[in-house]
Coordinates of C-alpha atoms in Angstrom, one line a residue:
X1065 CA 1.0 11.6 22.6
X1066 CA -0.6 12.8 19.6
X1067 CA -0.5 11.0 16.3
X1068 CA 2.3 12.5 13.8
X1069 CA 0.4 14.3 11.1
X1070 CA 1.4 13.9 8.0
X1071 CA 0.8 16.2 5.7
X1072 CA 2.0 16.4 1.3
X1073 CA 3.7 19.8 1.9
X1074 CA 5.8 18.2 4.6
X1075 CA 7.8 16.7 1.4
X1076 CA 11.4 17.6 0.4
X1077 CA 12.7 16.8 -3.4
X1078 CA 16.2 15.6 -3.8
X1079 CA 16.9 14.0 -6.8
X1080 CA 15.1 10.9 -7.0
X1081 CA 15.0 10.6 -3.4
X1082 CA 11.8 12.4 -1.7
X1083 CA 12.4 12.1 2.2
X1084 CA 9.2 12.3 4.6
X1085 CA 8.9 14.8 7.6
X1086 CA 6.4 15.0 10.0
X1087 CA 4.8 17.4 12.5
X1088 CA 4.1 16.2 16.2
X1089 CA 2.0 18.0 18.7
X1090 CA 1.9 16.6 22.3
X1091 CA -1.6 16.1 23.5
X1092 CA -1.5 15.6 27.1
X1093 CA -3.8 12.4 27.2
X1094 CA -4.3 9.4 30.3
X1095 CA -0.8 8.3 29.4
X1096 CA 0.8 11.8 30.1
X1097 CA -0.6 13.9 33.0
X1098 CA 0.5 16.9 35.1
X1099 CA 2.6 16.1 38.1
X1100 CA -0.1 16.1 41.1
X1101 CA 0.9 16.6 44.9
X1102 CA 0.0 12.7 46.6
X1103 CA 0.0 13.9 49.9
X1104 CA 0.2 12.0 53.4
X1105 CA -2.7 9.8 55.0
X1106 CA -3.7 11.1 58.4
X1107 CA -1.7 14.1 58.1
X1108 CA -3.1 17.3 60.5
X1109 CA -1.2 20.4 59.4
X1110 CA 0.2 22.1 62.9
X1111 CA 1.2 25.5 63.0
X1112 CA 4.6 26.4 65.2
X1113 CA 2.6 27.8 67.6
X1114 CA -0.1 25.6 68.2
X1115 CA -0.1 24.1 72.0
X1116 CA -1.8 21.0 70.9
X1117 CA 1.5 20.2 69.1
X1118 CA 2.8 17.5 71.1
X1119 CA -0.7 15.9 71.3
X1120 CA -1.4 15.4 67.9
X1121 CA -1.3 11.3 67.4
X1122 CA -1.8 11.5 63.7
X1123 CA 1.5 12.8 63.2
X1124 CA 3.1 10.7 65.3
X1125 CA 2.0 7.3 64.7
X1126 CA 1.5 8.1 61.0
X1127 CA 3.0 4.9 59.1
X1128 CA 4.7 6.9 56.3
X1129 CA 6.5 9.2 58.6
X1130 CA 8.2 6.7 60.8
X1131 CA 9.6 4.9 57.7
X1132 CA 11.0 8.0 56.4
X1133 CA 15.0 8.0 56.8
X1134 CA 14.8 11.6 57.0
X1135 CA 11.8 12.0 59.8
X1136 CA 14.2 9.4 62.4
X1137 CA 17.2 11.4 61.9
X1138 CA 15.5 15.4 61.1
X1139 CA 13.0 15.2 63.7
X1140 CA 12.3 19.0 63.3
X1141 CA 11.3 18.1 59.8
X1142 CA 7.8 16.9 61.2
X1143 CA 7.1 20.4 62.2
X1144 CA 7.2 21.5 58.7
X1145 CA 4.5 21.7 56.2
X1146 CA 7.2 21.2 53.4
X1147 CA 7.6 17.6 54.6
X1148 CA 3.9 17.0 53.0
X1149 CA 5.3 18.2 49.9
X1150 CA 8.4 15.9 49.6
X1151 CA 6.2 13.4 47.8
X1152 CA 6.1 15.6 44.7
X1153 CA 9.6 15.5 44.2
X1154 CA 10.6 11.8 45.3
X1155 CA 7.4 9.9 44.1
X1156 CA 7.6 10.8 40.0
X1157 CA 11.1 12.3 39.2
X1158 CA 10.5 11.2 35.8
X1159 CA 7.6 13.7 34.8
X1160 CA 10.2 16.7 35.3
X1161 CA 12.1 15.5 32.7
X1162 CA 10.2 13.8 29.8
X1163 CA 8.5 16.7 28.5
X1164 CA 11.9 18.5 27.7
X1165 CA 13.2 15.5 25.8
X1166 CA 9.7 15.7 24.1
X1167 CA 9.6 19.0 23.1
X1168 CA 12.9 19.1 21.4
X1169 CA 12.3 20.3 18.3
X1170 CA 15.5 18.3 16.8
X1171 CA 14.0 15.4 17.8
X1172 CA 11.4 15.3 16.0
X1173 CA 12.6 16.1 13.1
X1174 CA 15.0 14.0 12.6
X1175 CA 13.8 11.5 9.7
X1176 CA 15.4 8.1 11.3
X1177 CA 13.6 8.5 14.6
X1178 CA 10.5 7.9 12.4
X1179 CA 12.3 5.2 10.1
X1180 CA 10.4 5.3 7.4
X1181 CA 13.4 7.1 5.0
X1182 CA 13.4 3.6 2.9
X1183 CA 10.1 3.2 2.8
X1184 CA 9.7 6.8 1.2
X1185 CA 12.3 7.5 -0.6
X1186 CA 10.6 6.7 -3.9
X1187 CA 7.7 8.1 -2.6
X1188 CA 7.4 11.9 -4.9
X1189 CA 3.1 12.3 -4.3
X1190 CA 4.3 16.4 -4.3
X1191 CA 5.3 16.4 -7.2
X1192 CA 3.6 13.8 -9.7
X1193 CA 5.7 15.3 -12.6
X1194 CA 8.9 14.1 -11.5
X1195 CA 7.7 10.9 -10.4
X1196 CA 8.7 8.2 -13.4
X1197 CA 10.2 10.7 -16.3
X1198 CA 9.8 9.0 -19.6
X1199 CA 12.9 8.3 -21.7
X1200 CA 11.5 7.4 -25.4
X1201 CA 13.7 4.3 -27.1
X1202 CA 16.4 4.7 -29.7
X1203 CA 15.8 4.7 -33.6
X1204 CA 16.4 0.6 -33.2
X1205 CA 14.5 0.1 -30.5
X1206 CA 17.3 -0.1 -27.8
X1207 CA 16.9 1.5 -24.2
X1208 CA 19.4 4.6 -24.5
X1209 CA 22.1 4.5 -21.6
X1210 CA 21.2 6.6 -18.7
X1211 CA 22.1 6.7 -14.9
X1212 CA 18.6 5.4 -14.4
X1213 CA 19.0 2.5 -17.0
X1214 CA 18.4 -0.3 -14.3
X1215 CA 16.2 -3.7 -16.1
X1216 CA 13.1 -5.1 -14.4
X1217 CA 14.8 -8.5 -13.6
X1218 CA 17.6 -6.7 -11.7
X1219 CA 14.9 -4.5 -9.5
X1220 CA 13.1 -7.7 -8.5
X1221 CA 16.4 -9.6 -7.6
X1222 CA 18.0 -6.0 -5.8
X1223 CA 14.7 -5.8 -3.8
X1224 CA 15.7 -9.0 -0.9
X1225 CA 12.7 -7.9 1.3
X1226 CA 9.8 -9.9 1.7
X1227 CA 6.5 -9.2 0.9
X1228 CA 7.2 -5.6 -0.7
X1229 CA 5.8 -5.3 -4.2
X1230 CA 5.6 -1.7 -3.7
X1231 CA 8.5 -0.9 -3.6
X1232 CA 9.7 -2.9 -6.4
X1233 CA 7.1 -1.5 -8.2
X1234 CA 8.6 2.0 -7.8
X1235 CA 11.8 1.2 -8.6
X1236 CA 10.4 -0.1 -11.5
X1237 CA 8.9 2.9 -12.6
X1238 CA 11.6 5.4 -11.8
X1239 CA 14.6 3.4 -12.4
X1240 CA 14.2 1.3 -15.2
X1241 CA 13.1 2.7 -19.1
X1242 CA 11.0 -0.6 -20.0
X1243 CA 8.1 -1.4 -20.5
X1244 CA 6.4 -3.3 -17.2
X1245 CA 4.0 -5.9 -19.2
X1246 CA 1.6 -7.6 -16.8
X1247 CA -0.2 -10.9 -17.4
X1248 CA -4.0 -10.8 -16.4
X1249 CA -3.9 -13.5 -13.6
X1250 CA -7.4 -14.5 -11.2
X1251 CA -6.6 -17.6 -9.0
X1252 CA -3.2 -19.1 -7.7
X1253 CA -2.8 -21.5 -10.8
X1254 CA -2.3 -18.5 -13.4
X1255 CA -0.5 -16.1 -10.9
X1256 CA 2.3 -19.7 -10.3
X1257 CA 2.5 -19.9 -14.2
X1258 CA 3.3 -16.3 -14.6
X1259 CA 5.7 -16.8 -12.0
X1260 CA 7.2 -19.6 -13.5
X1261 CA 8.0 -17.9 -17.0
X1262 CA 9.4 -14.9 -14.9
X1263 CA 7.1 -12.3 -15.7
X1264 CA 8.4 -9.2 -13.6
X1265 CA 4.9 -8.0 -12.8
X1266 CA 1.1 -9.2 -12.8
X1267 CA -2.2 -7.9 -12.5
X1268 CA -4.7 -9.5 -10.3
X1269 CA -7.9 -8.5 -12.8
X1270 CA -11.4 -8.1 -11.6
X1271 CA -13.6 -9.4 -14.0
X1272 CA -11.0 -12.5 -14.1
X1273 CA -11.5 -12.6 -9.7
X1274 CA -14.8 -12.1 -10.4
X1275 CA -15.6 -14.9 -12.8
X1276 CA -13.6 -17.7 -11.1
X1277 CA -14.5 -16.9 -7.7
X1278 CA -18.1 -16.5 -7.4
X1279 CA -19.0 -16.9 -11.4
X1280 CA -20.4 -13.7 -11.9
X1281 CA -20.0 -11.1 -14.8
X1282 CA -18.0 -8.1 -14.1
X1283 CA -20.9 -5.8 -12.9
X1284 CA -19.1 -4.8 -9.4
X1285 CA -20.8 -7.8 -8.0
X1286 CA -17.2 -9.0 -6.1
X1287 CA -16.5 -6.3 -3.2
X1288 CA -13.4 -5.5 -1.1
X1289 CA -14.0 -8.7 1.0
X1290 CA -13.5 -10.8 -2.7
X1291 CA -11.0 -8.8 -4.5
X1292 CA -9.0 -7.9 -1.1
X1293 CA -9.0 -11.6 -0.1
X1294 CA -7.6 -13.0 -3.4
X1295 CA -4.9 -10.5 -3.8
X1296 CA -3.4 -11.1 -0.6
X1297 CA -3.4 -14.8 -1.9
X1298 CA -1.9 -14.0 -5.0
X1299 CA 0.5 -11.2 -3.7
X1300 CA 2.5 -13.5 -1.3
X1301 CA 2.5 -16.9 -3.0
X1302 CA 5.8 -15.8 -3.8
X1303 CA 6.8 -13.2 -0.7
X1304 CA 10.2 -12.5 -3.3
X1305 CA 8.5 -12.8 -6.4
X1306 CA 7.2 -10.4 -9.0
X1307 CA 5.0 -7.6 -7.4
X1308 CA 1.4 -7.3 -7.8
X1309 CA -1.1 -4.7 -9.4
X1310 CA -4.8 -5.0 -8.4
X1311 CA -8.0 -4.0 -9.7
X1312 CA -9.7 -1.8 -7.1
X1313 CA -13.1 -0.9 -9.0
X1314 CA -14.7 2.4 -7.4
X1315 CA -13.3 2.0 -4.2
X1316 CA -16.4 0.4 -3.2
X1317 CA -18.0 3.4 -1.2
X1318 CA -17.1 7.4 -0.5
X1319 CA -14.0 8.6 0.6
X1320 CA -13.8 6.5 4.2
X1321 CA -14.1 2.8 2.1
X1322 CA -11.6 4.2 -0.3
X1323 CA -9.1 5.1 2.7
X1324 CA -10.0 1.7 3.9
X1325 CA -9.8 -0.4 0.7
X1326 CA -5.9 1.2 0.2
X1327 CA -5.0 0.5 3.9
X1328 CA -6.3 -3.1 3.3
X1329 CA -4.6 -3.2 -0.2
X1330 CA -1.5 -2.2 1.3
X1331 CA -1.7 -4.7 4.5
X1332 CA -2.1 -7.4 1.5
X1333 CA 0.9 -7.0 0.0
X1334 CA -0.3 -5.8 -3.0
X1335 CA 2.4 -3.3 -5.0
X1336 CA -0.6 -1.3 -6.4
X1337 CA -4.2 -0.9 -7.8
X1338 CA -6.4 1.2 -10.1
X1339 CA -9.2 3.8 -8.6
X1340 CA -12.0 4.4 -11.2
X1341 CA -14.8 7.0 -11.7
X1342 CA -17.5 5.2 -12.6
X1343 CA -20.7 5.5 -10.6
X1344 CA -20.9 2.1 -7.4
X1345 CA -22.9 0.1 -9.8
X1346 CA -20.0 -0.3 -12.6
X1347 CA -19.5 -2.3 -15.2
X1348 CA -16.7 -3.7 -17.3
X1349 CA -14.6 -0.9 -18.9
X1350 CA -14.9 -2.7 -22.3
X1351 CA -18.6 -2.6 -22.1
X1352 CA -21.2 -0.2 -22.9
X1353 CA -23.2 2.2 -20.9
X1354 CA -20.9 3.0 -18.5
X1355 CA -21.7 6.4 -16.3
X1356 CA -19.3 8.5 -14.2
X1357 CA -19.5 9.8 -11.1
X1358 CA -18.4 14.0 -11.1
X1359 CA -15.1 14.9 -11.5
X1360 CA -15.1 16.6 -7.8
X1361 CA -16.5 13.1 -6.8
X1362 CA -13.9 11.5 -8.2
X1363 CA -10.9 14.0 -6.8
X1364 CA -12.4 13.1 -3.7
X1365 CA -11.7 9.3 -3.9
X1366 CA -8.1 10.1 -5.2
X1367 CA -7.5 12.1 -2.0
X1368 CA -8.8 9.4 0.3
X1369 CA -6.2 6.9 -1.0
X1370 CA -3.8 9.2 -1.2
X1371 CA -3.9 10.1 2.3
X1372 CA -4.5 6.5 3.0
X1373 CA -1.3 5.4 1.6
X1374 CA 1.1 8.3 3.3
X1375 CA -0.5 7.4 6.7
X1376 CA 0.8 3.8 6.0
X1377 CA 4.0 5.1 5.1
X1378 CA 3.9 2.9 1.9
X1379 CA 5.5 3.1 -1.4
X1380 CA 1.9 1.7 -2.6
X1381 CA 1.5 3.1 -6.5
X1382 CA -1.7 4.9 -6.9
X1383 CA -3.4 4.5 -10.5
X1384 CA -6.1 7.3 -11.1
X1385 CA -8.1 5.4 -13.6
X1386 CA -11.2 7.2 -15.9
X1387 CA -13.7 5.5 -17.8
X1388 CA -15.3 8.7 -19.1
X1389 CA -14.2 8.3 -22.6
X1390 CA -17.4 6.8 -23.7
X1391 CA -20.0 9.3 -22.1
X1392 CA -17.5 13.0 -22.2
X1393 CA -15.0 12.6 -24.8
X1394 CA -11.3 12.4 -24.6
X1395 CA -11.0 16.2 -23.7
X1396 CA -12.8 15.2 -20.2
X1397 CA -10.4 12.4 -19.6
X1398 CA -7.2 14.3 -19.9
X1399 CA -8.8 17.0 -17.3
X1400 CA -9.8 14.2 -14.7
X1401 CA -6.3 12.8 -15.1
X1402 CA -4.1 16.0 -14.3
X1403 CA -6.3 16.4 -11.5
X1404 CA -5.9 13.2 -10.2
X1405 CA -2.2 13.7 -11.0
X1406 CA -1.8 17.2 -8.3
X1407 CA -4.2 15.0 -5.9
X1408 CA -1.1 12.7 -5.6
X1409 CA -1.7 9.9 -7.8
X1410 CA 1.1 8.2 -9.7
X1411 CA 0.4 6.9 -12.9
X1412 CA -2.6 7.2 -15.2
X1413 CA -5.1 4.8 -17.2
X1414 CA -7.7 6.1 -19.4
X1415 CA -9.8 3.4 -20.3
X1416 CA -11.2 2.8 -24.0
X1417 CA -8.7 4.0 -26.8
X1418 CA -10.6 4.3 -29.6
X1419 CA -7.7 4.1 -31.8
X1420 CA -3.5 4.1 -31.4
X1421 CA -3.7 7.6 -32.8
X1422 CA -5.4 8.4 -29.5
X1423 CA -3.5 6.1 -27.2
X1424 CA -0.3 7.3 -28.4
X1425 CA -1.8 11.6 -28.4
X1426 CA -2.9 10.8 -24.3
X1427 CA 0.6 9.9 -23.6
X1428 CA 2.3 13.0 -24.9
X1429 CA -0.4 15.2 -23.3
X1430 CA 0.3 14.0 -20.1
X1431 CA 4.3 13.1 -20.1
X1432 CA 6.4 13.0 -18.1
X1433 CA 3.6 11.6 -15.7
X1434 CA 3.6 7.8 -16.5
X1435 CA 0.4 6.2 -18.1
X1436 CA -0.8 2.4 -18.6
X1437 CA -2.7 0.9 -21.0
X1438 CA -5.3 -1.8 -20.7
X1439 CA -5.2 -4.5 -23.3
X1440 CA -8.1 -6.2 -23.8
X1441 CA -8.6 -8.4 -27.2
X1442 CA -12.2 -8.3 -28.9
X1443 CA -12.9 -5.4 -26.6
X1444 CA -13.8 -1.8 -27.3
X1445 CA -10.1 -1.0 -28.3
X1446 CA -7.6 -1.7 -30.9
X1447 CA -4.9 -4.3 -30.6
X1448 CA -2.2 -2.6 -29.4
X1449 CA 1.0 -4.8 -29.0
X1450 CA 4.0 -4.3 -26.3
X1451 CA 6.6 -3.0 -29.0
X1452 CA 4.2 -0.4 -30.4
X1453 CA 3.0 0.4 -26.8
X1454 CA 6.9 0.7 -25.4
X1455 CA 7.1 3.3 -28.6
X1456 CA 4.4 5.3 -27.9
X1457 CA 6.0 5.8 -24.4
X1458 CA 3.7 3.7 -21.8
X1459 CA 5.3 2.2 -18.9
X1460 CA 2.7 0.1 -17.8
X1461 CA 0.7 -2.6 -19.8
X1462 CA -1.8 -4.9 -18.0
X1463 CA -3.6 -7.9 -20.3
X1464 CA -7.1 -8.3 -18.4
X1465 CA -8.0 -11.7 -19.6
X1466 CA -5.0 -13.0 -20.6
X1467 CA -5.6 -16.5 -18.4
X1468 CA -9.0 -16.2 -18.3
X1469 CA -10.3 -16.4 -22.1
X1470 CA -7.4 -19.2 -22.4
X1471 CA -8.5 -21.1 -19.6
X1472 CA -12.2 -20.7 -21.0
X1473 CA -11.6 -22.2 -24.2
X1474 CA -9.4 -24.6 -23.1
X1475 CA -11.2 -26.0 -20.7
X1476 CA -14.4 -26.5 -22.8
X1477 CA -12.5 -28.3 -25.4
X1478 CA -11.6 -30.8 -22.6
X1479 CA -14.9 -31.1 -21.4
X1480 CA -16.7 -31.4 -24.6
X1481 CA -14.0 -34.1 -25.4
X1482 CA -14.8 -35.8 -22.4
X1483 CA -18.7 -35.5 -22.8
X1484 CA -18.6 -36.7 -26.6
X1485 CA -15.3 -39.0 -26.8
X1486 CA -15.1 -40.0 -22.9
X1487 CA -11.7 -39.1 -22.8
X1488 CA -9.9 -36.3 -21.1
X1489 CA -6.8 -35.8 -23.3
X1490 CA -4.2 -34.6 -21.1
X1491 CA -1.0 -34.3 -22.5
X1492 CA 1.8 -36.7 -21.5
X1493 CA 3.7 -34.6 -19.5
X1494 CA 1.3 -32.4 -17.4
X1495 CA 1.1 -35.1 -14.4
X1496 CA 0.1 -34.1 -11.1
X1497 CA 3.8 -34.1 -10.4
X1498 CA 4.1 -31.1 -12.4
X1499 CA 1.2 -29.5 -12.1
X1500 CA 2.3 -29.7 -8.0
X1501 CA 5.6 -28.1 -8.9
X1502 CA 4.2 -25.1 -10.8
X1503 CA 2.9 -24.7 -7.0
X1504 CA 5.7 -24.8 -5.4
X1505 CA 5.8 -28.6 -4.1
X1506 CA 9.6 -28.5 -4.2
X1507 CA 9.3 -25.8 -1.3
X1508 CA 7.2 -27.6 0.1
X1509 CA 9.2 -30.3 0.6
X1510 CA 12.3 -28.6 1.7
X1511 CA 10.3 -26.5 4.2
X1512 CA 9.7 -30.7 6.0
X1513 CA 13.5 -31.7 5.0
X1514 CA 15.0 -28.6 6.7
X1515 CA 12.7 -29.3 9.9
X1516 CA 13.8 -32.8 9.9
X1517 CA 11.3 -34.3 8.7
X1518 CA 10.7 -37.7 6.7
X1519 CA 7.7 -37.0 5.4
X1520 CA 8.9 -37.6 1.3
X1521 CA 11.6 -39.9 2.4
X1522 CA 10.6 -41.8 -0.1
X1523 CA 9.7 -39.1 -3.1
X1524 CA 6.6 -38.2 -4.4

């Protein structure tokens, strides 16, 4: 049987609810042939009027034909060539009647034979303007009261499934009116703290991934094998915690290592990432020199992942991401953008506001389609805070190195205390105690209780 094909015109609006159809075409294959006659061993066809009939031995002492019911009791049947053929119809029964219950058209349409309704059902990549409509706050900076008023904290709590971040995400996006603010986290200590001051979402930076796990700078050093392997890590720490949005870079490769990247994004648990045009050999968005890779190169890689993540069936949330701001001028990013947007992609980041004037101007040039914004301190942008970004209409804001400049300085000071005083410093109450219950040692220990256990018997 052939693969169902899924294709973006295959997808039906209603409401907020987008519901997925596929096409199937049956490919006869090893695993479905054509009935084919199996016909007796040592069997001499003998016409009526043959003499030789009665001294034919192969049909007598032919095994098959003496166990036959019907030979002992028909013997006149033997003298029939349609006794040869009886095989066709008593061997495979089954073949007769498979391919009609195949090639039922209502059975393949119908949406829960394929069960993926749930999975979808946030899912509009047709129509990227309805995705996430924005609704702008009130004069005093109150959420006004809509049908689709839902808050963050009640998406993550309504959402009981393990380990899917996407579709929280969604819900998020098209449910909710605030603002999703995402700490910058790189390892499992600064995704646990997030966690533990109930952030709704994070953001599993690059340069941060970069940095702490093979102490480079952010000069696409870390490939898929880094980036993919920590945000599986960080993703399901917490399999009913706060979804996750990854940095993806390029894609690391043409359209195939795009398609793969998503599919291995999505097998993760990640809730979703950021695609970029820059050229392979990128660099930090908040550096300089950065180059672009075509906008028809670029489309390309949005298609890729798009296709990627409707062949997974997953409510993954594409980001089309430019970084041509620097090198073509805002005019340039607004056109790579709504491309991205009819290629599929769900939400928007232009990289590199020179000003709020022009943060603010890129999301009413491209509403309703939802955009983030990148915060990055003593970068190439101005300070933007969440109030004044909630204003201007973003829905998504991710803080890049919002652990990792912290956790720089902090950790210097400790070690140059140590070096000069000989003295770490620690405050009184960070003890490994607590510092093993940020990581979840309280699980832990149920997880051994529950099994029975006596492991901390005694307490820790």
């Amino acid at each position: 049987m052939a693969v169902s094909t899924i294709v973006p015109s295959d997808y039906q609006e209603h409401e907020s609810t987008v519901i997925l159809q596929t096409a199937m075409d049956i490919v006869s294959n090893k695993f479905h042939e054509p009935a084919k006659s199996t016909p007796l061993v040592n069997t001499v066809e003998i016409l009526e009027d043959d003499s030789t009939m009665v001294d034919t031995p192969e049909v007598v002492t032919t095994p098959e034909i003496t166990i036959l019911p019907e030979i002992v009791t028909a013997p006149e049947v033997t003298l029939l060539p349609e006794v040869v053929d009886i095989p066709e119809v008593v061997a495979i029964p089954e073949v007769t009647t498979i391919p009609a219950a195949i090639a039922t058209p209502e059975v393949i349409a119908i949406p829960e034979a394929i069960a993926v309704p749930e999975a979808t059902k946030f899912l509009e990549v047709t129509a990227p303007l309805e995705v996430a409509p924005i609704v702008p706050p009130s004069e005093d900076n109150t959420l006004e009261e809509t049908d689709r008023s839902l808050r963050l904290s009640d998406v993550v709590s309504s959402v009981l499934e393990p380990t899917s971040g996407a579709k929280k995400l969604r819900k998020m996006l098209l449910e909710t009116n605030e603002l999703i603010v995402c700490p910058g986290v790189y390892d499992g200590l600064s995704a646990r703290t997030a966690i533990e001051l109930g952030f709704n979402a994070m953001y599993m930076t690059g340069a941060g991934t970069t940095a702490s796990r093979i102490g480079q700078p952010d000069l696409a050093i870390a490939q898929l094998h880094e980036m993919r392997e920590n945000a599986e890590m960080i993703a399901n720490l917490d399999p009913f915690g706060p979804p996750l949005i990854a940095d993806m870079d390029t894609g690391y490769g043409g359209p195939i290592m795009v398609a793969r990247t998503v599919e291995q994004y999505i097998r993760a648990g990640v809730a979703g990432a950021h695609l970029e045009d820059q050229v392979l050999t990128k660099r930090c968005g908040h550096l300089s020199g950065k180059k672009v890779v075509p906008q028809e190169e670029y489309i390309s890689r949005i298609k890729a992942a798009h296709a990627a993540r409707v062949r997974l069936q997953s409510d993954f949330v594409l980001i089309a991401r430019t970084d041509a701001l620097q090198t073509l001028g805002y005019d340039a990013c607004i056109s790579r953008l709504r491309a991205a947007r009819d290629e599929g992609a769900d939400v928007g980041l232009l990289e590199g506001f020179t000003s709020k004037a022009q943060a603010a101007q890129a999301v009413q040039d491209l509403a309703p389609w939802p955009l983030l914004l990148n915060s990055v301190e003593n970068g190439k942008s101005p300070v933007i805070t969440v109030d004044e970004a909630s204003k201007m209409g973003f829905r998504i804001m991710i803080f890049s190195f919002a652990t990792l400049a912290p956790a720089y300085v902090a950790i210097r000071e400790t070690l140059a205390r140590l070096k000069y005083q000989g003295i770490v410093g620690t405050p009184k109450h960070i003890t490994p105690v607590k510092l093993f219950e940020v990581c979840g040692l309280e699980h832990s220990m149920a997880v051994d209780k529950n099994a029975g256990g006596l492991s901390f018997m005694g307490g820790v």
